mmCIF file of C-alpha atoms and ligand atoms in Angstrom:
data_model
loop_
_atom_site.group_PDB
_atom_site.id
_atom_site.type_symbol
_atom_site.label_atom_id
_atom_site.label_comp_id
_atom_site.label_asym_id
_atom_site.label_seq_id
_atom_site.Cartn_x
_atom_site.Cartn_y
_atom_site.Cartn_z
ATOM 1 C CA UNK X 123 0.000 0.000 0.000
ATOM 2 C CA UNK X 124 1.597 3.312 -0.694
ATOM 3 C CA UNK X 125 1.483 5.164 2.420
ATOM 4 C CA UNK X 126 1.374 9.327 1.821
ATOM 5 C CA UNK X 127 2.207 11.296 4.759
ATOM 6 C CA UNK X 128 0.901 14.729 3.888
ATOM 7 C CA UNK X 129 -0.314 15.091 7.711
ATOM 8 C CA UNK X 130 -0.041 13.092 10.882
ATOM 9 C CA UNK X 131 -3.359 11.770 10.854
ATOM 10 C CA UNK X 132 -2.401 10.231 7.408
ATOM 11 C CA UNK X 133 -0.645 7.399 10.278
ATOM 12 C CA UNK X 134 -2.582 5.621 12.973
ATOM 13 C CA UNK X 135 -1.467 5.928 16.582
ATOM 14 C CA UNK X 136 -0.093 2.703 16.479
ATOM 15 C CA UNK X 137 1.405 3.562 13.541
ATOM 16 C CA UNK X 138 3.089 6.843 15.291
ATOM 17 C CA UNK X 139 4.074 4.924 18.094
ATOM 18 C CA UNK X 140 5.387 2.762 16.208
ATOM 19 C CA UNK X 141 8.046 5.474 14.624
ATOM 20 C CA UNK X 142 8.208 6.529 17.850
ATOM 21 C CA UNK X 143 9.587 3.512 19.389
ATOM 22 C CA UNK X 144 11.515 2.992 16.048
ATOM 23 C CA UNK X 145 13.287 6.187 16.215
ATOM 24 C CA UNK X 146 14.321 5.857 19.950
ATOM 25 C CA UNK X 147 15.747 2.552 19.485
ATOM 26 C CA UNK X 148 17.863 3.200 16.444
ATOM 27 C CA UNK X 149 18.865 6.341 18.214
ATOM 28 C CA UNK X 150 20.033 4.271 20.845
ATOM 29 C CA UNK X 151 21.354 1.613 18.661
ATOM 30 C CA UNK X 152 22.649 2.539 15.229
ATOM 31 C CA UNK X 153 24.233 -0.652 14.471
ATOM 32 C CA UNK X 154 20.362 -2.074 14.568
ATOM 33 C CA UNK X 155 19.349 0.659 12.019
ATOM 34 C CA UNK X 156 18.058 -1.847 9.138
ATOM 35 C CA UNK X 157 19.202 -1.393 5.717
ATOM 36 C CA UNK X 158 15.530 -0.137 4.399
ATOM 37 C CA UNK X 159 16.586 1.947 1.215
ATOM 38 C CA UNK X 160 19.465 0.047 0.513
ATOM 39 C CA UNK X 161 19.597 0.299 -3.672
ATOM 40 C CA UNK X 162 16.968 2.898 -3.498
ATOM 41 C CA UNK X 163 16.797 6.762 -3.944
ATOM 42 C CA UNK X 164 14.631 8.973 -1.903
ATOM 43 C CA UNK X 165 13.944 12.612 -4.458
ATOM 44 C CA UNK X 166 14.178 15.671 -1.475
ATOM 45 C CA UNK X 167 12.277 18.696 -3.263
ATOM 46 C CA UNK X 168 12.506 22.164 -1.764
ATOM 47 C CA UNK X 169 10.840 25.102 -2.902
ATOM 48 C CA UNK X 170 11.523 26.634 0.144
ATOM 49 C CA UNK X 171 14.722 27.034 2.063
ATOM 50 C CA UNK X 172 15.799 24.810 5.175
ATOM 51 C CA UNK X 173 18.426 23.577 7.311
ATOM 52 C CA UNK X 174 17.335 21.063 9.224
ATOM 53 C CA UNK X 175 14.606 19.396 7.291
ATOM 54 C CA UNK X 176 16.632 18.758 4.301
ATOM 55 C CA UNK X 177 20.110 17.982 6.345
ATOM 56 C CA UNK X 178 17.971 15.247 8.551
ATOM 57 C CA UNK X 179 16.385 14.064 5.642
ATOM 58 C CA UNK X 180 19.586 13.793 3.736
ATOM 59 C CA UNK X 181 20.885 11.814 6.804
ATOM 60 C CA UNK X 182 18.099 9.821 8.031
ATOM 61 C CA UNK X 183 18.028 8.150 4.217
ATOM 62 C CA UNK X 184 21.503 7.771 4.146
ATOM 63 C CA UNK X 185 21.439 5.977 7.457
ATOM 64 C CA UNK X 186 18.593 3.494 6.177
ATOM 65 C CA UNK X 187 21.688 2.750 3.158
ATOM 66 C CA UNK X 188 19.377 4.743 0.201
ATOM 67 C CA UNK X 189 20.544 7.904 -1.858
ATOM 68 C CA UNK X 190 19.199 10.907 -1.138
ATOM 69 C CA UNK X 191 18.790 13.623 -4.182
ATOM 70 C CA UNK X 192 18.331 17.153 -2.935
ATOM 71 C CA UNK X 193 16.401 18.882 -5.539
ATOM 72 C CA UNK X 194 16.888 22.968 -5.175
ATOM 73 C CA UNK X 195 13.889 25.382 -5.412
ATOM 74 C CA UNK X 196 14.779 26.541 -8.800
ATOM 75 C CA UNK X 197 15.088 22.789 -10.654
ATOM 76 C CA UNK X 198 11.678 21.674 -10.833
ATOM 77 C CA UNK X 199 9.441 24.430 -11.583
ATOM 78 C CA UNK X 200 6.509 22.827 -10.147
ATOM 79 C CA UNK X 201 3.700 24.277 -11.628
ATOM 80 C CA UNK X 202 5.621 26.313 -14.756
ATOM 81 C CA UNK X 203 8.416 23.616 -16.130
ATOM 82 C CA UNK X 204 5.574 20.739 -15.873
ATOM 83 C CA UNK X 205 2.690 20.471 -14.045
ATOM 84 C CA UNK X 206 2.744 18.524 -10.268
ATOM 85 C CA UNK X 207 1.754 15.410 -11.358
ATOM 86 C CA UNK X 208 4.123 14.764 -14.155
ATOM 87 C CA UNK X 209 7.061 15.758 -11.638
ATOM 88 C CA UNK X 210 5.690 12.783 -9.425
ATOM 89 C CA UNK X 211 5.488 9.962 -11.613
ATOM 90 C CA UNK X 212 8.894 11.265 -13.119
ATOM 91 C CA UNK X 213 10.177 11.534 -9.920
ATOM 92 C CA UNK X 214 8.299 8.320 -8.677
ATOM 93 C CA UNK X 215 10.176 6.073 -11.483
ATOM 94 C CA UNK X 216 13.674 6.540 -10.027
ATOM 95 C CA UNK X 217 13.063 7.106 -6.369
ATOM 96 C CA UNK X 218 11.131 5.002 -3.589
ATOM 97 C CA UNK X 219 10.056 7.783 -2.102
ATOM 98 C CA UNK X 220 9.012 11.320 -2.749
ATOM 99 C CA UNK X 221 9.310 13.807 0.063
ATOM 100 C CA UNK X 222 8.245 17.381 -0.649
ATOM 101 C CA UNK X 223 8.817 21.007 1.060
ATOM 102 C CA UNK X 224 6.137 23.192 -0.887
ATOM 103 C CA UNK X 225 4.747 26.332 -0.747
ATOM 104 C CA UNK X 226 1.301 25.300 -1.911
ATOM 105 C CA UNK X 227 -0.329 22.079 -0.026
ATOM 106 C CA UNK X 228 -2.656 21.185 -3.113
ATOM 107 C CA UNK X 229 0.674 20.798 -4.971
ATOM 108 C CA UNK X 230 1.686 17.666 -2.470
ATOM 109 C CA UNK X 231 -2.235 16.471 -3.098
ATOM 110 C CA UNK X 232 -1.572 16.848 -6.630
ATOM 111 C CA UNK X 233 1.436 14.659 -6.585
ATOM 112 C CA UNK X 234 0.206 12.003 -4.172
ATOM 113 C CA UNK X 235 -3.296 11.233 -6.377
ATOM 114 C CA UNK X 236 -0.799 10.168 -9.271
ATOM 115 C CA UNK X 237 2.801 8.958 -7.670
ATOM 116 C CA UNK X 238 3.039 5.362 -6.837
ATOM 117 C CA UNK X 239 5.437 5.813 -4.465
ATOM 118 C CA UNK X 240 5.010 7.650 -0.882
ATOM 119 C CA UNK X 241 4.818 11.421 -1.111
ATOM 120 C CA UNK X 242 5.728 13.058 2.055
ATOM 121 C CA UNK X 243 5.433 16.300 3.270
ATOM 122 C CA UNK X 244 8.577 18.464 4.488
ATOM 123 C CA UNK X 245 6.206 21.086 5.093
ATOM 124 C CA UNK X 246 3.700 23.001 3.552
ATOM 125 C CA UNK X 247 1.664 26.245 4.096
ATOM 126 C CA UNK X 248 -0.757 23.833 5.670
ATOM 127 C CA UNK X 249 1.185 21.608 7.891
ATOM 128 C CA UNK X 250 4.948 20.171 9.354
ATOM 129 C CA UNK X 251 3.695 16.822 10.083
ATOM 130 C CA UNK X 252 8.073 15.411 10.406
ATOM 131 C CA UNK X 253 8.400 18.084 12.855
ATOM 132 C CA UNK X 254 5.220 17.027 14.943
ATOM 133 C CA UNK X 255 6.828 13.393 15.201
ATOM 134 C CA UNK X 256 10.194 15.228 16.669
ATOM 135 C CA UNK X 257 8.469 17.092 18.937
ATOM 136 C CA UNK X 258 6.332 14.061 20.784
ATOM 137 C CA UNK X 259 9.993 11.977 20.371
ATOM 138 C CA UNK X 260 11.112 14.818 22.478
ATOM 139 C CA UNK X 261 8.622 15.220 24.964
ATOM 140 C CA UNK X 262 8.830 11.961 25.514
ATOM 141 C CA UNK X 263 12.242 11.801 26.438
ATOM 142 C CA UNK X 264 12.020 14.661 28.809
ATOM 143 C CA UNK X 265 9.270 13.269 30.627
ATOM 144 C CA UNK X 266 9.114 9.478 30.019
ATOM 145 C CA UNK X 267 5.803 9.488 28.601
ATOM 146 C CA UNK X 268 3.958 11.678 25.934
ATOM 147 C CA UNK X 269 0.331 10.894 27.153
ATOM 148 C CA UNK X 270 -1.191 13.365 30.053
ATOM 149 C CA UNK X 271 1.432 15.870 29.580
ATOM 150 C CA UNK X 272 0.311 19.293 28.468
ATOM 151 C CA UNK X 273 2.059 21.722 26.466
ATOM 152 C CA UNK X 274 0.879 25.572 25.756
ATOM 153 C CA UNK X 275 1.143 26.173 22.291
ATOM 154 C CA UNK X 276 2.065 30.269 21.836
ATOM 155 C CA UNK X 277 1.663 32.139 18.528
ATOM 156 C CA UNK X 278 0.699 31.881 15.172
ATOM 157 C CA UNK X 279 -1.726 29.185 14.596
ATOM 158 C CA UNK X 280 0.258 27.872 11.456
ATOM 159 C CA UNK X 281 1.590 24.652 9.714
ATOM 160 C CA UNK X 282 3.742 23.625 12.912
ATOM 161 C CA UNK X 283 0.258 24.321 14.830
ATOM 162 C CA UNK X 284 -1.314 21.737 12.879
ATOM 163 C CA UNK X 285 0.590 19.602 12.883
ATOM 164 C CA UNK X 286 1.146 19.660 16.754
ATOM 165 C CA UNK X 287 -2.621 19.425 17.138
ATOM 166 C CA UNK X 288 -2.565 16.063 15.255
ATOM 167 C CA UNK X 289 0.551 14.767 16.932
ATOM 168 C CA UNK X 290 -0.890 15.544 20.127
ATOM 169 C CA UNK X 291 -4.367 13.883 19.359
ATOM 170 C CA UNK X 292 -2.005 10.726 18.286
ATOM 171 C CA UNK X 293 -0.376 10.348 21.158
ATOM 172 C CA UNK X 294 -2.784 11.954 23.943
ATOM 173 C CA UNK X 295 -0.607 14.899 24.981
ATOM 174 C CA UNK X 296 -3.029 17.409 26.051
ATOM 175 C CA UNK X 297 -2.188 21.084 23.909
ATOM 176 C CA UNK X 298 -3.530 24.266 24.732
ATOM 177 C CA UNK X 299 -3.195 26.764 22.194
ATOM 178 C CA UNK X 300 -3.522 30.905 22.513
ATOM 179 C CA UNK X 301 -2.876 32.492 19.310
ATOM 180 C CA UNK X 302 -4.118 36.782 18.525
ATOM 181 C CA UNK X 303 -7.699 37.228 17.293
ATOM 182 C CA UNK X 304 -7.584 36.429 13.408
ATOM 183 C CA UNK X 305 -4.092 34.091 13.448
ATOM 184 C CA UNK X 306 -6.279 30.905 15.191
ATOM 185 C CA UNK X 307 -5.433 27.593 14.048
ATOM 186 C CA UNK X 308 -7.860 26.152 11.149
ATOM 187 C CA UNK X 309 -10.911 25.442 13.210
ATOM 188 C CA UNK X 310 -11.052 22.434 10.878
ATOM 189 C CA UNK X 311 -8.107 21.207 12.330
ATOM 190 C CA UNK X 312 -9.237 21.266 15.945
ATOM 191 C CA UNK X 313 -12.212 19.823 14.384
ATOM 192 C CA UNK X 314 -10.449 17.103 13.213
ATOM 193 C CA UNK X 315 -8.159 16.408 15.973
ATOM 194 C CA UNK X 316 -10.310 16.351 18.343
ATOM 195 C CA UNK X 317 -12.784 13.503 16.227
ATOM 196 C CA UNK X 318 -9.186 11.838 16.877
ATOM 197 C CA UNK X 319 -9.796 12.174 20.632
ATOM 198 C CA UNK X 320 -7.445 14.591 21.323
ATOM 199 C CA UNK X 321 -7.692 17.455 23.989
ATOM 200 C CA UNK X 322 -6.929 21.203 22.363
ATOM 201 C CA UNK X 323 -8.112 24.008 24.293
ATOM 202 C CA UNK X 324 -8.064 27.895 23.039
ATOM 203 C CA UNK X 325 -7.283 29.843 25.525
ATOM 204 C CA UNK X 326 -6.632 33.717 24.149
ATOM 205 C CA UNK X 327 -4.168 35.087 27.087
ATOM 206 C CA UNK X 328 -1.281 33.509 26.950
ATOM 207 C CA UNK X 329 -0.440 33.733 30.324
ATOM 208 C CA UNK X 330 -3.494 31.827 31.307
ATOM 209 C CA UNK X 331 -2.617 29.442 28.632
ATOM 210 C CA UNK X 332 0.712 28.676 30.077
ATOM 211 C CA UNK X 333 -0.657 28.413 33.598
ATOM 212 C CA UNK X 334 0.987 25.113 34.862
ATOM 213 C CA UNK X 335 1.896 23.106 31.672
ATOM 214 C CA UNK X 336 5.024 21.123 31.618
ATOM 215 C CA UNK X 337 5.845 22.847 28.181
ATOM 216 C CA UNK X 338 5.976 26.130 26.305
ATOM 217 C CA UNK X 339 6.066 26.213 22.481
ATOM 218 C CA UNK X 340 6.101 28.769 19.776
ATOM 219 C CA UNK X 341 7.085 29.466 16.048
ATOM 220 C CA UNK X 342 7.627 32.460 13.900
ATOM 221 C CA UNK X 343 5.178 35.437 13.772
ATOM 222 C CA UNK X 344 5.781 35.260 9.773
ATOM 223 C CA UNK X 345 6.263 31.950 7.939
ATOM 224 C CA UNK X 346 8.119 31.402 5.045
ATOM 225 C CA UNK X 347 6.289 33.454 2.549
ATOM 226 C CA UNK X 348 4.248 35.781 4.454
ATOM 227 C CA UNK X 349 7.311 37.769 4.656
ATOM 228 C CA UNK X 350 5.443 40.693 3.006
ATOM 229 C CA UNK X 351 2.771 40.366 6.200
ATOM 230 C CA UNK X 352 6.053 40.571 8.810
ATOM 231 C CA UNK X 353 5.298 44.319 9.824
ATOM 232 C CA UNK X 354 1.696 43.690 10.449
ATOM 233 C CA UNK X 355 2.268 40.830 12.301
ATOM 234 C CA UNK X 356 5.231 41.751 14.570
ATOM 235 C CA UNK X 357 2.009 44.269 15.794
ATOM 236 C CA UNK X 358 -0.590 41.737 16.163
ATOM 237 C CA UNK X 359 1.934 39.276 17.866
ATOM 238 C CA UNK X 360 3.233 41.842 20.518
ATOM 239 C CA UNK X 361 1.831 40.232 22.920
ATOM 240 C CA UNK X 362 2.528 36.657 22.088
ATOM 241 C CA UNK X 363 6.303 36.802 22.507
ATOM 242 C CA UNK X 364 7.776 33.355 25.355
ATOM 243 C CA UNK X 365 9.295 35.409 27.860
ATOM 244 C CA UNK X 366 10.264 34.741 31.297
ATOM 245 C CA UNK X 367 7.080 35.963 32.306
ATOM 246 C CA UNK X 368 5.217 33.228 30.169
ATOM 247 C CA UNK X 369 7.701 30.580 31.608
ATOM 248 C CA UNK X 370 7.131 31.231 34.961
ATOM 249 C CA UNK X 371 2.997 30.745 34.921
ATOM 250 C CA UNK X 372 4.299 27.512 33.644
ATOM 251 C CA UNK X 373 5.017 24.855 35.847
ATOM 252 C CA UNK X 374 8.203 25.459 37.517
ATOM 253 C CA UNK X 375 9.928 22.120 35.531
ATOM 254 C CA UNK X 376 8.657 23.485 32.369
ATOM 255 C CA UNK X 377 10.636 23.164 29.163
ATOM 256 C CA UNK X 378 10.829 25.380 26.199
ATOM 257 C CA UNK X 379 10.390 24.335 22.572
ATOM 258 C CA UNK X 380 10.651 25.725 19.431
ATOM 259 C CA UNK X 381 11.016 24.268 15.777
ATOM 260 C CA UNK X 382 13.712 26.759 14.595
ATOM 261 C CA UNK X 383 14.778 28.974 12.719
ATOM 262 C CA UNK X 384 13.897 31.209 16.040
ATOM 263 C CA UNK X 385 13.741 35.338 15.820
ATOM 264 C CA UNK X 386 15.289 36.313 19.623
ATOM 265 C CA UNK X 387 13.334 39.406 20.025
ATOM 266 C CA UNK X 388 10.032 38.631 18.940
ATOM 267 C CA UNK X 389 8.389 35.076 18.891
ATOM 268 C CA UNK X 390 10.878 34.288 21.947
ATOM 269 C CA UNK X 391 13.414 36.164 23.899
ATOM 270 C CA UNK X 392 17.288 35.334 23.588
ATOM 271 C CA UNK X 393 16.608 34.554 28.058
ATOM 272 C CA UNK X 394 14.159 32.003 27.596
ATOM 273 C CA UNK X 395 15.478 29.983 24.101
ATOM 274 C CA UNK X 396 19.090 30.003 25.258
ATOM 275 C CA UNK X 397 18.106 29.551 28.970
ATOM 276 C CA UNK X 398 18.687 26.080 30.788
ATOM 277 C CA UNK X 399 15.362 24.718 30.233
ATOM 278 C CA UNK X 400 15.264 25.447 26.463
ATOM 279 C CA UNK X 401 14.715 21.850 24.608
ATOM 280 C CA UNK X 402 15.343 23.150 20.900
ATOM 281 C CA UNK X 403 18.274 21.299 20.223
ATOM 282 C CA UNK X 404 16.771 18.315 21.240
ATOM 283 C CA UNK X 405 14.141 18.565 19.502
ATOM 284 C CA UNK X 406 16.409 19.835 16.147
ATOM 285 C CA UNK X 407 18.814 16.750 16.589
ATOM 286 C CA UNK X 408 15.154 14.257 16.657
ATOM 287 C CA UNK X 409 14.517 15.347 13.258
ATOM 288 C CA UNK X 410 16.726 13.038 12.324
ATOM 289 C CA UNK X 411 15.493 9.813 14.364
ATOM 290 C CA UNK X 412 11.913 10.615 13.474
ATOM 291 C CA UNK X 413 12.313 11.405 9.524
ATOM 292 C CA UNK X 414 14.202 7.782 9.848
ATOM 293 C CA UNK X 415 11.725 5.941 11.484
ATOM 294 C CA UNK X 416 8.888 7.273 9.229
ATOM 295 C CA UNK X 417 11.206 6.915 5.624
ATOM 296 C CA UNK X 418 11.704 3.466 6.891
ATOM 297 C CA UNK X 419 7.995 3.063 8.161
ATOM 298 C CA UNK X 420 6.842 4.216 4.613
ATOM 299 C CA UNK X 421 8.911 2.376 2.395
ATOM 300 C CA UNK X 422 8.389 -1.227 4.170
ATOM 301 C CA UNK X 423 4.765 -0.559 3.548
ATOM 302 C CA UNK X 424 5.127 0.249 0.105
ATOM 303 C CA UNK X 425 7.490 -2.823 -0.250
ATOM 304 C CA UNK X 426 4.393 -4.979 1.796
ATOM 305 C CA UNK X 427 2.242 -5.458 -1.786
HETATM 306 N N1 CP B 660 12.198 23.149 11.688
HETATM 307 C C1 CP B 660 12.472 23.134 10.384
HETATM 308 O O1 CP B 660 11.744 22.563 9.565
HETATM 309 O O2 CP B 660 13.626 23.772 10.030
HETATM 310 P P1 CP B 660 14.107 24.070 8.546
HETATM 311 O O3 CP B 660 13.153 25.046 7.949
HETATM 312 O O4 CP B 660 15.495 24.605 8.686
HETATM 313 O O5 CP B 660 14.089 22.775 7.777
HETATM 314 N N1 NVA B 661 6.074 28.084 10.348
HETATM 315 C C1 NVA B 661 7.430 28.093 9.836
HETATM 316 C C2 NVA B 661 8.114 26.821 10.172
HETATM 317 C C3 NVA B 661 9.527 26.703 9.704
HETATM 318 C C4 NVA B 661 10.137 25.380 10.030
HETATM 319 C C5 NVA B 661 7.383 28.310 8.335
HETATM 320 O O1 NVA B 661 6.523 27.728 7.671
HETATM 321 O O2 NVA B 661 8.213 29.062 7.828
#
């Protein structure tokens, strides 16, 4: 069955936990990291830039023994050199996999209704669903468990959002999200992750938000290409910004998290990302673990026919 991963909910929970437990273990144990893509190439488009979504990709594949092909923003012309689905089932006849960063999620629709092999989504304008698999790997190692534990979600109510709201719903951590009126998260997307059975509350203040949750997370005020929006938004975020203020309604073990790249000075002061309970280099350094366990996860479905 080929397997797209265009959002978490895309996987079952036992299918999450299952990269989960996948991507600790291997962490723990390269030398049991199976050969999964050995003889196989996995085709890494970007439209947009990154650093560690392509770099963990790039790794995670080469660790399963495939080839990964970085594709730069300019190659393909998605959309203008051919239309998406042609670029899948090109891509599709060299490469096992195709994993996509785009700026448009119909394009990664458009691709995964024709490829027959996995598309997966490096992120869209829509969702982030390989960072939402880092992020419960993370929490879980802080804390031991993932289920119960509630983290305050602060900010724009974007792609990383979403997919936090499904990872959470997956896995039973308990999210509270406070975003400024008009920058909500897709009420579709509560919607849907709570038919999931998973617990989101909105809670406008953030300091009420934060009240007593054993984590903190935020993300840019302007994703990658809203950057004509950044003025306007750096005013309606004002008073959205992680400081030490928000960390200390927290609980007093409270971590901080943040999917990077980080803006010290607006989304998140320098104090509270480089302070002692920041986990962003944790949860940077799972990207790798989790894209591994989910290329690996993908591709032995595909291979299950
Ligand atoms: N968090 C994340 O996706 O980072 P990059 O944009 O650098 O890939
Ligand atoms: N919301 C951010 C996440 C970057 C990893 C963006 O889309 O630019």
């Amino acid at each position: 069955m080929t397997l797209n991963v265009l959002e978490l909910d895309d996987l079952t929970a036992i299918q999450v936990a299952s990269v989960l437990d996948n991507a600790a273990q291997w962490k723990r144990d390269p030398a049991g990291i199976p050969q999964a893509l050995k003889g196989k190439g996995v085709a890494l488009v970007f439209e947009k830039p990154s650093a560690r979504t392509r770099l963990s990709s790039e790794m995670a594949v080469a660790t399963l023994s495939g080839h990964p092909i970085y594709i730069r923003p300019e190659e393909l012309g998605i959309g203008t050199r051919e239309t998406a689905e042609d670029v899948a089932r090109t891509l599709g006849s060299y490469c096992a996999i195709i994993a996509a960063r785009v700026f448009d999620h119909a394009v990664l629709e458009q691709m995964s209704a024709v490829s027959n092999v996995p598309v997966i989504n490096l992120l869209s304008d829509r969702s982030h669903p390989c960072q939402g698999l880092a992020d419960v790997l993370t929490i879980r190692e802080l804390f031991g468990t993932v289920e119960g534990r509630r983290l305050a979600y602060i900010g724009d109510g974007n792609n990383v959002t979403a997919s936090l709201a499904f990872a959470a719903a997956l896995t039973g951590l308990e999210l509270i999200v406070s975003s400024p009126p008009g920058y909500e998260l897709d009420p579709e997307v509560v919607e849907s992750a709570r038919n999931l059975g998973g617990s989101i509350t909105l809670i406008q203040d953030p300091i009420e938000a934060a009240q007593g949750v054993d984590a903190v997370y935020t993300d840019v005020w302007a994703s990658m290409g809203e950057e004509a929006e950044a003025e306007e938004r750096r005013v309606a975020f004002a008073g959205w910004q992680v400081d030490d203020r928000v960390m200390s309604a927290a609980s007093k073990d409270a971590w901080f998290m943040h999917c990077l790249p980080a803006h010290r000075g607006e989304e998140v002061t320098a104090s509270v990302i480089d302070g002692d309970r920041s986990a962003v280099w944790a949860q940077a350094a799972n990207r790798m673990h989790t894209a591994r366990a989910l290329f690996a996860l993908v591709v032995t479905e595909a291979g299950a026919d």
